[in-house]
């Protein structure tokens, strides 16, 4: 959920795409990211997992089902950003849990089961960082970033994961600082 202009809030209700609430008129307007499925309620393809400001007229939209999108607020249109296997600097995947803009204006994308992608606005390249689950979980190869927090004083990003339930700390360059399991094995 994110406020954008003085009288509107944008939300991603489960399965309903992107929704704009006009505070003054108390009315909803819905925008469906899936062009092949125009049904309003499609709980499999019209899921918005996170929303962030891209600029005064654009929003970043993250979705496990639809991928990474930019929503143009003047045109009310989605533009997709897709992984290009032939480009080593493209976004890593087409499935996302979240996005965060850091104080250096870099964007951290939390890839579904794939770690982190960081977009540097200076060169418009994506850099990839894995979440080092092999240190914590022997039998789990993939972990999904489910929550994060930012410490602007230390310039750390804190992550929690599922699949391999862990707590991870990365510095501003995406390098590992610390990790700890969140589900220690119980004694037999």
mmCIF file of C-alpha atoms in Angstrom:
data_model
loop_
_atom_site.group_PDB
_atom_site.id
_atom_site.type_symbol
_atom_site.label_atom_id
_atom_site.label_comp_id
_atom_site.label_asym_id
_atom_site.label_seq_id
_atom_site.Cartn_x
_atom_site.Cartn_y
_atom_site.Cartn_z
ATOM 1 C CA UNK A 1 0.000 0.000 0.000
ATOM 2 C CA UNK A 2 1.340 3.444 -0.823
ATOM 3 C CA UNK A 3 -0.032 6.974 -0.881
ATOM 4 C CA UNK A 4 0.826 8.708 -4.143
ATOM 5 C CA UNK A 5 -0.969 12.016 -4.492
ATOM 6 C CA UNK A 6 -2.721 14.003 -1.741
ATOM 7 C CA UNK A 7 -6.106 12.323 -2.281
ATOM 8 C CA UNK A 8 -5.237 8.797 -3.376
ATOM 9 C CA UNK A 9 -3.881 5.549 -2.007
ATOM 10 C CA UNK A 10 -2.733 2.607 -4.135
ATOM 11 C CA UNK A 11 -3.131 -0.939 -2.806
ATOM 12 C CA UNK A 12 -2.659 -4.454 -4.118
ATOM 13 C CA UNK A 13 -5.646 -6.450 -2.819
ATOM 14 C CA UNK A 14 -5.137 -10.200 -3.235
ATOM 15 C CA UNK A 15 -6.222 -11.324 -6.695
ATOM 16 C CA UNK A 16 -7.710 -7.960 -7.659
ATOM 17 C CA UNK A 17 -4.698 -6.381 -9.385
ATOM 18 C CA UNK A 18 -3.801 -2.804 -8.539
ATOM 19 C CA UNK A 19 -6.437 -0.617 -6.891
ATOM 20 C CA UNK A 20 -6.648 3.153 -6.509
ATOM 21 C CA UNK A 21 -8.761 4.626 -3.717
ATOM 22 C CA UNK A 22 -9.901 8.240 -4.162
ATOM 23 C CA UNK A 23 -10.119 9.574 -0.608
ATOM 24 C CA UNK A 24 -12.348 12.558 -1.432
ATOM 25 C CA UNK A 25 -14.857 10.614 -3.560
ATOM 26 C CA UNK A 26 -14.533 7.417 -1.491
ATOM 27 C CA UNK A 27 -14.409 5.339 -4.687
ATOM 28 C CA UNK A 28 -12.259 2.481 -5.929
ATOM 29 C CA UNK A 29 -10.756 2.058 -9.383
ATOM 30 C CA UNK A 30 -9.144 -1.280 -10.362
ATOM 31 C CA UNK A 31 -6.364 -1.992 -12.875
ATOM 32 C CA UNK A 32 -5.697 -5.560 -13.959
ATOM 33 C CA UNK A 33 -2.074 -6.396 -14.876
ATOM 34 C CA UNK A 34 -2.938 -9.612 -16.701
ATOM 35 C CA UNK A 35 -3.943 -8.675 -20.263
ATOM 36 C CA UNK A 36 -4.906 -12.259 -21.135
ATOM 37 C CA UNK A 37 -7.389 -12.541 -18.287
ATOM 38 C CA UNK A 38 -9.765 -9.609 -17.910
ATOM 39 C CA UNK A 39 -11.795 -11.159 -15.092
ATOM 40 C CA UNK A 40 -11.575 -8.892 -12.081
ATOM 41 C CA UNK A 41 -11.063 -11.653 -9.554
ATOM 42 C CA UNK A 42 -8.365 -14.021 -10.728
ATOM 43 C CA UNK A 43 -6.558 -15.184 -7.615
ATOM 44 C CA UNK A 44 -3.729 -16.774 -9.599
ATOM 45 C CA UNK A 45 -2.596 -14.075 -12.015
ATOM 46 C CA UNK A 46 -3.767 -10.693 -10.711
ATOM 47 C CA UNK A 47 -1.729 -10.576 -7.528
ATOM 48 C CA UNK A 48 0.284 -7.501 -6.531
ATOM 49 C CA UNK A 49 2.836 -8.365 -3.841
ATOM 50 C CA UNK A 50 4.401 -4.932 -3.366
ATOM 51 C CA UNK A 51 4.117 -1.320 -4.565
ATOM 52 C CA UNK A 52 6.737 1.449 -4.406
ATOM 53 C CA UNK A 53 7.187 4.933 -5.842
ATOM 54 C CA UNK A 54 9.249 5.099 -9.027
ATOM 55 C CA UNK A 55 8.666 8.771 -9.692
ATOM 56 C CA UNK A 56 5.902 11.364 -9.540
ATOM 57 C CA UNK A 57 3.929 9.610 -12.301
ATOM 58 C CA UNK A 58 5.011 5.988 -11.949
ATOM 59 C CA UNK A 59 4.838 3.096 -9.486
ATOM 60 C CA UNK A 60 6.957 -0.045 -9.253
ATOM 61 C CA UNK A 61 4.702 -3.103 -9.041
ATOM 62 C CA UNK A 62 6.076 -6.484 -7.891
ATOM 63 C CA UNK A 63 4.224 -9.744 -8.401
ATOM 64 C CA UNK A 64 5.099 -13.423 -8.151
ATOM 65 C CA UNK A 65 2.564 -14.097 -10.906
ATOM 66 C CA UNK A 66 3.152 -11.126 -13.236
ATOM 67 C CA UNK A 67 6.766 -10.169 -12.548
ATOM 68 C CA UNK A 68 8.144 -6.661 -12.351
ATOM 69 C CA UNK A 69 6.027 -3.850 -13.762
ATOM 70 C CA UNK A 70 5.999 -0.077 -13.949
ATOM 71 C CA UNK A 71 2.534 1.455 -13.729
ATOM 72 C CA UNK A 72 2.136 4.788 -15.530
ATOM 73 C CA UNK A 73 -0.231 6.969 -13.492
ATOM 74 C CA UNK A 74 -1.041 9.318 -16.381
ATOM 75 C CA UNK A 75 -1.874 6.525 -18.870
ATOM 76 C CA UNK A 76 -3.120 3.971 -16.304
ATOM 77 C CA UNK A 77 -1.039 1.346 -18.108
ATOM 78 C CA UNK A 78 1.386 -1.399 -17.070
ATOM 79 C CA UNK A 79 4.824 -1.815 -18.658
ATOM 80 C CA UNK A 80 6.587 -5.118 -17.991
ATOM 81 C CA UNK A 81 10.288 -5.514 -17.242
ATOM 82 C CA UNK A 82 11.309 -9.059 -18.102
ATOM 83 C CA UNK A 83 14.342 -11.240 -17.552
ATOM 84 C CA UNK A 84 16.502 -11.525 -20.678
ATOM 85 C CA UNK A 85 18.646 -14.692 -20.518
ATOM 86 C CA UNK A 86 21.060 -13.247 -23.103
ATOM 87 C CA UNK A 87 21.741 -10.136 -20.973
ATOM 88 C CA UNK A 88 23.877 -10.750 -17.844
ATOM 89 C CA UNK A 89 22.749 -7.370 -16.435
ATOM 90 C CA UNK A 90 19.011 -7.927 -16.811
ATOM 91 C CA UNK A 91 16.671 -8.627 -13.930
ATOM 92 C CA UNK A 92 17.267 -12.168 -12.617
ATOM 93 C CA UNK A 93 13.740 -13.554 -12.652
ATOM 94 C CA UNK A 94 10.120 -12.732 -13.462
ATOM 95 C CA UNK A 95 8.792 -13.404 -9.947
ATOM 96 C CA UNK A 96 9.032 -10.842 -7.135
ATOM 97 C CA UNK A 97 8.006 -10.445 -3.507
ATOM 98 C CA UNK A 98 9.018 -6.848 -2.890
ATOM 99 C CA UNK A 99 10.990 -3.721 -3.685
ATOM 100 C CA UNK A 100 12.862 -1.156 -1.602
ATOM 101 C CA UNK A 101 14.538 2.121 -2.641
ATOM 102 C CA UNK A 102 17.623 2.795 -0.518
ATOM 103 C CA UNK A 103 19.081 6.224 0.368
ATOM 104 C CA UNK A 104 21.435 5.993 -2.655
ATOM 105 C CA UNK A 105 18.295 5.625 -4.858
ATOM 106 C CA UNK A 106 19.174 2.045 -5.762
ATOM 107 C CA UNK A 107 16.276 -0.395 -5.948
ATOM 108 C CA UNK A 108 16.430 -3.699 -4.134
ATOM 109 C CA UNK A 109 14.096 -6.303 -5.653
ATOM 110 C CA UNK A 110 13.287 -9.363 -3.566
ATOM 111 C CA UNK A 111 13.114 -12.207 -6.076
ATOM 112 C CA UNK A 112 10.812 -15.125 -5.373
ATOM 113 C CA UNK A 113 13.117 -18.076 -4.495
ATOM 114 C CA UNK A 114 16.082 -16.352 -6.168
ATOM 115 C CA UNK A 115 17.656 -13.884 -3.717
ATOM 116 C CA UNK A 116 18.066 -10.155 -4.432
ATOM 117 C CA UNK A 117 18.468 -8.014 -7.533
ATOM 118 C CA UNK A 118 19.748 -4.465 -7.116
ATOM 119 C CA UNK A 119 19.180 -1.855 -9.819
ATOM 120 C CA UNK A 120 21.796 0.889 -9.873
ATOM 121 C CA UNK A 121 20.232 4.025 -11.394
ATOM 122 C CA UNK A 122 23.646 5.311 -12.538
ATOM 123 C CA UNK A 123 24.198 2.516 -15.064
ATOM 124 C CA UNK A 124 20.707 0.925 -15.235
ATOM 125 C CA UNK A 125 22.201 -2.540 -14.661
ATOM 126 C CA UNK A 126 20.914 -5.177 -12.271
ATOM 127 C CA UNK A 127 23.263 -6.925 -9.891
ATOM 128 C CA UNK A 128 22.296 -10.249 -8.304
ATOM 129 C CA UNK A 129 22.964 -11.484 -4.756
ATOM 130 C CA UNK A 130 22.008 -14.872 -3.402
ATOM 131 C CA UNK A 131 20.646 -15.413 0.069
ATOM 132 C CA UNK A 132 23.193 -17.863 1.539
ATOM 133 C CA UNK A 133 20.759 -20.520 2.765
ATOM 134 C CA UNK A 134 23.275 -23.359 2.426
ATOM 135 C CA UNK A 135 24.933 -22.045 5.604
ATOM 136 C CA UNK A 136 21.720 -22.608 7.569
ATOM 137 C CA UNK A 137 19.738 -25.385 5.879
ATOM 138 C CA UNK A 138 21.291 -28.555 4.531
ATOM 139 C CA UNK A 139 18.298 -29.784 2.526
ATOM 140 C CA UNK A 140 16.888 -26.499 1.204
ATOM 141 C CA UNK A 141 18.213 -24.925 -1.984
ATOM 142 C CA UNK A 142 15.688 -22.105 -2.347
ATOM 143 C CA UNK A 143 14.540 -19.538 0.151
ATOM 144 C CA UNK A 144 11.940 -16.856 -0.352
ATOM 145 C CA UNK A 145 12.555 -13.391 1.087
ATOM 146 C CA UNK A 146 9.356 -12.722 3.031
ATOM 147 C CA UNK A 147 10.201 -9.576 4.954
ATOM 148 C CA UNK A 148 12.913 -6.978 5.196
ATOM 149 C CA UNK A 149 13.891 -3.875 7.111
ATOM 150 C CA UNK A 150 16.466 -1.190 6.479
ATOM 151 C CA UNK A 151 18.913 0.295 8.964
ATOM 152 C CA UNK A 152 19.944 3.614 7.431
ATOM 153 C CA UNK A 153 22.433 4.308 10.262
ATOM 154 C CA UNK A 154 24.470 1.144 9.659
ATOM 155 C CA UNK A 155 23.372 0.909 6.018
ATOM 156 C CA UNK A 156 22.261 -2.698 6.474
ATOM 157 C CA UNK A 157 19.331 -4.575 4.991
ATOM 158 C CA UNK A 158 17.783 -7.223 7.257
ATOM 159 C CA UNK A 159 15.967 -10.124 5.588
ATOM 160 C CA UNK A 160 13.878 -13.031 6.797
ATOM 161 C CA UNK A 161 13.202 -16.029 4.596
ATOM 162 C CA UNK A 162 10.851 -18.980 4.359
ATOM 163 C CA UNK A 163 11.721 -22.343 2.881
ATOM 164 C CA UNK A 164 14.904 -22.060 4.871
ATOM 165 C CA UNK A 165 13.702 -20.030 7.818
ATOM 166 C CA UNK A 166 16.541 -17.631 8.416
ATOM 167 C CA UNK A 167 17.578 -14.117 9.343
ATOM 168 C CA UNK A 168 20.158 -12.458 7.094
ATOM 169 C CA UNK A 169 22.010 -9.154 7.205
ATOM 170 C CA UNK A 170 23.527 -7.602 4.079
ATOM 171 C CA UNK A 171 25.528 -4.402 3.758
ATOM 172 C CA UNK A 172 24.823 -1.621 1.252
ATOM 173 C CA UNK A 173 26.797 -3.519 -1.408
ATOM 174 C CA UNK A 174 24.684 -6.663 -0.996
ATOM 175 C CA UNK A 175 27.470 -8.559 0.772
ATOM 176 C CA UNK A 176 26.710 -10.938 3.635
ATOM 177 C CA UNK A 177 27.313 -9.594 7.150
ATOM 178 C CA UNK A 178 25.491 -12.115 9.351
ATOM 179 C CA UNK A 179 23.018 -14.988 9.194
ATOM 180 C CA UNK A 180 21.145 -17.019 11.770
ATOM 181 C CA UNK A 181 18.535 -19.790 11.625
ATOM 182 C CA UNK A 182 15.033 -18.924 12.824
ATOM 183 C CA UNK A 183 13.970 -22.531 13.403
ATOM 184 C CA UNK A 184 16.640 -24.247 15.479
ATOM 185 C CA UNK A 185 16.172 -27.991 15.577
ATOM 186 C CA UNK A 186 14.276 -29.153 18.618
ATOM 187 C CA UNK A 187 15.913 -31.829 20.784
ATOM 188 C CA UNK A 188 14.628 -35.367 20.175
#
